[in-house]
XYZ file of N, CA and C in Angstrom:
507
model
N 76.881 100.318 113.109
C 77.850 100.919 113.999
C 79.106 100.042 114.084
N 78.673 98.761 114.780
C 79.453 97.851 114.137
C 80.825 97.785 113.031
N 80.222 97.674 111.840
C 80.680 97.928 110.650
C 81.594 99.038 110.405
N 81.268 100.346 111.175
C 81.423 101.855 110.752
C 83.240 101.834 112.014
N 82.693 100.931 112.885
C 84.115 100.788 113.949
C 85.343 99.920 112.975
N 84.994 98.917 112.631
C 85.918 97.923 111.777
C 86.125 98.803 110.313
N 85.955 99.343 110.235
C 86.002 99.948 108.760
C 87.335 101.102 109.403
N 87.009 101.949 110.470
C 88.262 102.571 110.950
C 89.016 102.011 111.660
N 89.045 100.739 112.155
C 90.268 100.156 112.913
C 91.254 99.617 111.299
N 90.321 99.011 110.500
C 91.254 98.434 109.727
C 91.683 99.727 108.892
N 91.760 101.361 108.416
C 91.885 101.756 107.685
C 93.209 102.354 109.046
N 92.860 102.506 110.118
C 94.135 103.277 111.055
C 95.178 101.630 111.209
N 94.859 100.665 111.266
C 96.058 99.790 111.089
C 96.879 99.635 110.038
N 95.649 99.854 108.551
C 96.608 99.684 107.293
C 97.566 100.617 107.341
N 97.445 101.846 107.645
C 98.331 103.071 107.428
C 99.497 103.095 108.625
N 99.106 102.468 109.722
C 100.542 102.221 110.874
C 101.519 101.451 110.176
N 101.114 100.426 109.795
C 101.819 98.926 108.721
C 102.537 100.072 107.396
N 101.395 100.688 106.923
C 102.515 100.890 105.557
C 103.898 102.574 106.049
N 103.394 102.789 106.938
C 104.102 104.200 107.864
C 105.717 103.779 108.524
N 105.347 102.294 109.412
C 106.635 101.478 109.703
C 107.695 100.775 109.017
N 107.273 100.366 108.162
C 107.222 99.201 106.761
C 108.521 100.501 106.212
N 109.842 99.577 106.108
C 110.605 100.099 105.352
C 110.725 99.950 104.327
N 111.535 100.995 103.349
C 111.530 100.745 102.214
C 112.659 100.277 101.567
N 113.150 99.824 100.589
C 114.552 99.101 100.071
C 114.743 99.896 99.086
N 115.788 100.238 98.737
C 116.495 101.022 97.403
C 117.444 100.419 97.194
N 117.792 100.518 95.534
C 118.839 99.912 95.016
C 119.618 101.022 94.074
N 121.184 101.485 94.355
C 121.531 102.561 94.119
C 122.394 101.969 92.573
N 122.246 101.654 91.535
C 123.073 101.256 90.286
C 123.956 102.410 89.820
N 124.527 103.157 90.875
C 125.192 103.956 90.234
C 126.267 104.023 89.733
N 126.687 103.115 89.677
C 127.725 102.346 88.810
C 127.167 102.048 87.219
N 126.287 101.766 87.123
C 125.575 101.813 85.789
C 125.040 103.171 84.837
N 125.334 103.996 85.507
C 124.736 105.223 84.900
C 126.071 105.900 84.754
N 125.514 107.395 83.839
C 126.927 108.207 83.485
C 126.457 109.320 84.245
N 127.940 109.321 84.828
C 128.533 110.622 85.888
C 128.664 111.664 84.835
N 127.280 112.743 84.971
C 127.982 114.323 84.240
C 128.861 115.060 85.361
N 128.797 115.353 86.299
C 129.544 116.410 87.029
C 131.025 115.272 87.191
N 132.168 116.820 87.901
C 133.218 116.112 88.222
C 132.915 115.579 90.071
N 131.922 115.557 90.538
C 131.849 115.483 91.577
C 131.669 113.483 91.826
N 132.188 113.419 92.945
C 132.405 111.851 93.340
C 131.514 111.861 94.606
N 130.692 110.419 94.520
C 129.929 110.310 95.256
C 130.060 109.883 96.367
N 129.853 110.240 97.579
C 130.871 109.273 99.147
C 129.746 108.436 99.529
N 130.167 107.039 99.754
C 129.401 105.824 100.163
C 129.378 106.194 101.522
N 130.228 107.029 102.272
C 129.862 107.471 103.915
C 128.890 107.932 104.611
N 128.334 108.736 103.054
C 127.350 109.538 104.372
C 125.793 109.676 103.942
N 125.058 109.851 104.747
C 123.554 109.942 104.369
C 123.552 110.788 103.082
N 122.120 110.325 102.077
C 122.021 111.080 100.871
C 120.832 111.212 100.655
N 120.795 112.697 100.127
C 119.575 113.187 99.658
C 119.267 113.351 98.351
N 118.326 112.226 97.740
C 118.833 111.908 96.444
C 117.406 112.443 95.854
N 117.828 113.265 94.858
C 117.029 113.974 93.935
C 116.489 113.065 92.522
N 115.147 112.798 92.416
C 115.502 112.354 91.804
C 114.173 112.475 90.455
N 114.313 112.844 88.612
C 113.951 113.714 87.414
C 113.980 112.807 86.346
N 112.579 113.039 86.089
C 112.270 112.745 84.683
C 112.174 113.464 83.836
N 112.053 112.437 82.540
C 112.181 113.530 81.394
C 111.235 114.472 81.117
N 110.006 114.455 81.877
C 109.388 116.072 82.106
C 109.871 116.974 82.596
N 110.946 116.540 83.591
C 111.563 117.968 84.481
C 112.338 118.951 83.522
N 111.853 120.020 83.588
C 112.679 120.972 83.286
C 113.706 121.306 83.693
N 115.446 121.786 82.814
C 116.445 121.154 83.230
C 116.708 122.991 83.812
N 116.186 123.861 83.520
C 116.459 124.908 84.420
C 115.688 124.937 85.622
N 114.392 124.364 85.963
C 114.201 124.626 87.065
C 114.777 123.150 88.175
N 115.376 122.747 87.572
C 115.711 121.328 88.453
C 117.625 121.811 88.797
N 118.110 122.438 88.166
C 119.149 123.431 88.620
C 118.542 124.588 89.900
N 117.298 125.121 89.670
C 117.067 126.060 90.369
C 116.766 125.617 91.816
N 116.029 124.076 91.925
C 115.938 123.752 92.865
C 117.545 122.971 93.701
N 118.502 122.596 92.954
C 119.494 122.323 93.366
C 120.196 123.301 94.072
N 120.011 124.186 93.860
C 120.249 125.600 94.885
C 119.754 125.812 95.938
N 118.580 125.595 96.044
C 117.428 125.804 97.118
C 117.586 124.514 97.833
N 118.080 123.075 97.692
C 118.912 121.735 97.972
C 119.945 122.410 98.991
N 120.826 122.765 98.163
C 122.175 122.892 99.078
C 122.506 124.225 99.876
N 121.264 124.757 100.078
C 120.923 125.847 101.005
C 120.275 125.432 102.368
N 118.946 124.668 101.764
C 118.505 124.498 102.990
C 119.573 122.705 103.212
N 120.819 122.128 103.413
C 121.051 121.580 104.106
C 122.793 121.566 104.188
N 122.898 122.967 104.454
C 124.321 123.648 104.259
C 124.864 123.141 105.552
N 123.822 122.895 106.707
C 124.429 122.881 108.008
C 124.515 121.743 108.337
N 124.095 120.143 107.212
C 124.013 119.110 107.687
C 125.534 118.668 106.897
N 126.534 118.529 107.585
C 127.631 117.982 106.975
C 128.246 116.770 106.186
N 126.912 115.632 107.241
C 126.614 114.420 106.958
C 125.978 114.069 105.776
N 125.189 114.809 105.517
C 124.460 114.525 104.714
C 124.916 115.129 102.741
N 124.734 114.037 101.802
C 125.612 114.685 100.336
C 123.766 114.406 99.768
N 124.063 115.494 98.716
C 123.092 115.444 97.426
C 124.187 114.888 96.579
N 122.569 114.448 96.078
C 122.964 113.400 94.811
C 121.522 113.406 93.663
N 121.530 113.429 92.337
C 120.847 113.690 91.753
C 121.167 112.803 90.810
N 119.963 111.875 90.156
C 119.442 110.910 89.094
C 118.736 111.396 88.154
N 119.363 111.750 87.205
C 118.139 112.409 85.669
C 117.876 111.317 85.030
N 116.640 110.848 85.250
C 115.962 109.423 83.772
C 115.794 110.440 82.498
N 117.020 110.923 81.905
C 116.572 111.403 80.631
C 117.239 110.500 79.600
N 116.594 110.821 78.497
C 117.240 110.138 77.295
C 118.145 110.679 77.095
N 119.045 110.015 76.043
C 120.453 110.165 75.819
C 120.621 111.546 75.186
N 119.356 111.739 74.484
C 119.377 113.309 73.747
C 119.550 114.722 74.432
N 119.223 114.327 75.485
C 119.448 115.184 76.868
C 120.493 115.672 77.404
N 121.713 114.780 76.929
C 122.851 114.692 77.875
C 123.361 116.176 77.449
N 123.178 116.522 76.445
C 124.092 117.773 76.293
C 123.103 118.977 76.633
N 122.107 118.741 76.801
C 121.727 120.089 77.608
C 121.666 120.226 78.807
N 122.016 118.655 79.420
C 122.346 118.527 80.968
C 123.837 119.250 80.940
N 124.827 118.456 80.374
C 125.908 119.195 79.859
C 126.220 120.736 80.183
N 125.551 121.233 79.228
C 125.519 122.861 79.226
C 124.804 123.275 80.578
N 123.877 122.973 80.718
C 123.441 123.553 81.965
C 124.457 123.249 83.244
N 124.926 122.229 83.232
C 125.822 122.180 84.791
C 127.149 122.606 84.374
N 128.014 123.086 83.361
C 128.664 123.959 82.703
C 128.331 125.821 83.761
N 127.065 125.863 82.813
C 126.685 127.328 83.193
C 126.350 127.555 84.830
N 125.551 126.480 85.266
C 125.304 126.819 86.747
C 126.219 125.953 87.329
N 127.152 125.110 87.606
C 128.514 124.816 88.347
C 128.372 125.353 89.495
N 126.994 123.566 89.779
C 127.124 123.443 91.326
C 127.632 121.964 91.422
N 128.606 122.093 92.686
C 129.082 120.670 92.745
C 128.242 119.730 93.567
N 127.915 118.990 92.677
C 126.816 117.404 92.818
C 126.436 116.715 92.222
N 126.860 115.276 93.058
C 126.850 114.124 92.002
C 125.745 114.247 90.895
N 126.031 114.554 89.767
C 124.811 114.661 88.873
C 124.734 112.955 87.845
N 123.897 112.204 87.889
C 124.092 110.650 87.094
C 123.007 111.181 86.330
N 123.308 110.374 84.554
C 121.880 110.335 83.970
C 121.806 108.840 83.762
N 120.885 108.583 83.737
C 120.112 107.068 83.834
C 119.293 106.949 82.153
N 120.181 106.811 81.050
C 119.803 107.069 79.658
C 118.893 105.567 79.902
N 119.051 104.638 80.244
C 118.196 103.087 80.156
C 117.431 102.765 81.350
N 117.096 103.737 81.992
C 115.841 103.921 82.884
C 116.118 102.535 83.957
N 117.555 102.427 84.593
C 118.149 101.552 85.663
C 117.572 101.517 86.476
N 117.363 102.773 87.649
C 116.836 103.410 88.881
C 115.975 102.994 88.959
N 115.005 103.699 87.706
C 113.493 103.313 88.007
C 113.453 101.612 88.150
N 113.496 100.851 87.025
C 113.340 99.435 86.933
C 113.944 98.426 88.290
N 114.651 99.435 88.848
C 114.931 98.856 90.380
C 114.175 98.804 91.206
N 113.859 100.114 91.241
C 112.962 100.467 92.183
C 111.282 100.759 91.875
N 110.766 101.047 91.039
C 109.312 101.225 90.793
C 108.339 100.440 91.559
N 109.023 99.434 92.061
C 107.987 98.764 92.999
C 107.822 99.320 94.400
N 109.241 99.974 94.393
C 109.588 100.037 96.382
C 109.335 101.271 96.845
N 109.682 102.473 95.810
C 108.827 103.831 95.851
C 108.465 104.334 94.717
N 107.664 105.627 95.469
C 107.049 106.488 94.059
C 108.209 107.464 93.438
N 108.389 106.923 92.049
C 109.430 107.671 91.069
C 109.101 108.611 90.514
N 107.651 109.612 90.819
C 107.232 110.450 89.890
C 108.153 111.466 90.069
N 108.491 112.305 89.071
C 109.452 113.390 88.981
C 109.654 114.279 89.717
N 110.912 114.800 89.910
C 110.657 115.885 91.021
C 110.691 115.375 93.072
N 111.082 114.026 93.205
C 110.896 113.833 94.252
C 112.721 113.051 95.008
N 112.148 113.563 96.310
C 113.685 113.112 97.232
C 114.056 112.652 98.292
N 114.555 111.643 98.147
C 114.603 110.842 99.118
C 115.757 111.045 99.775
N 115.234 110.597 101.290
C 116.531 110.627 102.420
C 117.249 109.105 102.406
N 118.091 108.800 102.097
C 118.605 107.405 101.645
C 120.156 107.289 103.145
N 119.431 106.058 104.007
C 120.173 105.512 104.835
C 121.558 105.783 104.934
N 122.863 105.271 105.807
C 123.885 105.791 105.643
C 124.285 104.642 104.788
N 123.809 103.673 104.972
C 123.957 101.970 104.336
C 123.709 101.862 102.810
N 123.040 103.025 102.368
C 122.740 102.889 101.087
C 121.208 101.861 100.804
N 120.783 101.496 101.637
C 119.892 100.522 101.562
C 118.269 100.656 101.606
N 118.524 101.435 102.422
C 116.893 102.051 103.176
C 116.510 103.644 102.643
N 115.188 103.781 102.461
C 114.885 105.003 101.911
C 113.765 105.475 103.535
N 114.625 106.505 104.028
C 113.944 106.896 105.583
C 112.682 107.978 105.166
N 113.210 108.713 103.887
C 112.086 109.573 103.820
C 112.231 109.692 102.111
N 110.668 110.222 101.381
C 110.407 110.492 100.584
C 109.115 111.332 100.302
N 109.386 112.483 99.035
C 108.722 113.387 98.871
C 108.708 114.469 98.481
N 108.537 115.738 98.844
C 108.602 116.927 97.601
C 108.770 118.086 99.054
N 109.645 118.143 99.728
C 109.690 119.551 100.360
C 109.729 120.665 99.844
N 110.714 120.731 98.891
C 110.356 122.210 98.298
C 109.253 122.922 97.880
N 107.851 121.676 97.610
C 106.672 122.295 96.977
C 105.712 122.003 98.111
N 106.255 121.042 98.990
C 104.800 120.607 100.242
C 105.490 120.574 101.618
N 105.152 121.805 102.097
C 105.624 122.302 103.957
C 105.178 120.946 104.786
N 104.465 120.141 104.564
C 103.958 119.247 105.198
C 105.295 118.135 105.090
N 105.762 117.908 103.997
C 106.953 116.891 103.274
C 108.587 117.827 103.981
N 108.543 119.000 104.589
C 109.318 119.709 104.773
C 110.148 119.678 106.237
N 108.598 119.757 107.030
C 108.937 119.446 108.177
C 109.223 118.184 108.689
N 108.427 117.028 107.914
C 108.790 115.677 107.873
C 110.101 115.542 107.779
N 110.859 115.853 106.497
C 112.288 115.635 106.872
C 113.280 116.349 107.267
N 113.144 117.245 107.888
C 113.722 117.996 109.089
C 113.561 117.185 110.206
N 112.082 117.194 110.795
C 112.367 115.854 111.885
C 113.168 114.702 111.497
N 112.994 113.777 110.520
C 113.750 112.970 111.051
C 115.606 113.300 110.633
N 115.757 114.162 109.749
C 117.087 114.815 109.966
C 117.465 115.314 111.788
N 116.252 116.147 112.180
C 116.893 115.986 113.415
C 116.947 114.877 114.284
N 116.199 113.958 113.976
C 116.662 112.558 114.811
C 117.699 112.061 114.642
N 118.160 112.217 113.221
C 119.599 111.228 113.236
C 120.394 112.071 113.609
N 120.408 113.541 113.975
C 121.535 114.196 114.636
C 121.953 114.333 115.787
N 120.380 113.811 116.523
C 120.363 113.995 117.838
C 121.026 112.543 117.802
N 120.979 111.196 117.529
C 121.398 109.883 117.951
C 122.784 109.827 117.307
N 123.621 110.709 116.841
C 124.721 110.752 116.684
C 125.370 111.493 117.503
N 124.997 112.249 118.539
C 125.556 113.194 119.368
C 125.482 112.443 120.146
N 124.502 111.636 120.755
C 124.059 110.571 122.185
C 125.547 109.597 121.886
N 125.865 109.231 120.784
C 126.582 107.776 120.492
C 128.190 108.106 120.525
């Protein structure tokens, strides 16, 4: 019984610790090539998308739509999108933001920068997006809303926290 108590105190402490525990990002976007004509603002919170070279480059357009829909009403907040594709890529990234011409920072990361920054500090698997500080520094949220309601409402709350502590201030 004993045993069966310490086994859940230490498994509900590990998860408070890694829940609080911020995370660090390092944005090299200065190192990567800008496809869109869009410029990135160091001002404001970012919701950074971010694709590997598994992602499919039409449905990662399709979700960039479904991006700047659901956060049409946050003014503060810019998308921004990181493709780790190879260089062979660039022109069908190219053509595709050509044909669908949506404006957002689009970077490709041909020497896999992003990741090698960061692979320690979060999970880079494809397809995932982070809510990135106004500081550029801190990653407040990460995850897959578009595919997990659970990851959805998560960052809606804390989107509505930082709206509510900007109205208080």
């Amino acid at each position: 019984m004993l045993l069966l108590f310490s086994l859940s105190y230490m498994f509900i402490s590990c998860e408070k610790r890694v829940f609080n525990e911020e995370k660090v990002v390092k944005l090299p976007l200065d190192e990567m090539f800008l496809l869109s004509d869009n410029v990135y603002a160091d001002s404001t919170f970012t919701v950074l998308l971010y694709y590997d070279t598994l992602s499919c480059t039409s449905c990662v357009f399709k979700d960039l739509y479904i991006w700047k829909n659901l956060l049409k009403e946050y003014d503060s907040i810019q998308i921004c999108t990181i493709f780790n594709y190879p260089t062979l890529r660039i022109k069908e990234l190219e053509m595709a933001n050509k044909v669908e011409n949506i404006d957002v920072p689009l970077f490709v990361d041909t020497m896999g920068i992003f990741y090698k920054y960061n692979t320690d500090n979060i999970d880079l698997s494809g397809g995932r997006a982070f809510l990135i500080s106004e500081d550029k520094r801190y990653v407040l949220f990460e995850g897959d809303p578009l595919r997990r309601k659970k990851d959805e409402r998560r960052l809606f709350s804390i989107l509505g926290n930082i709206l509510q502590k900007r109205r208080i201030q």
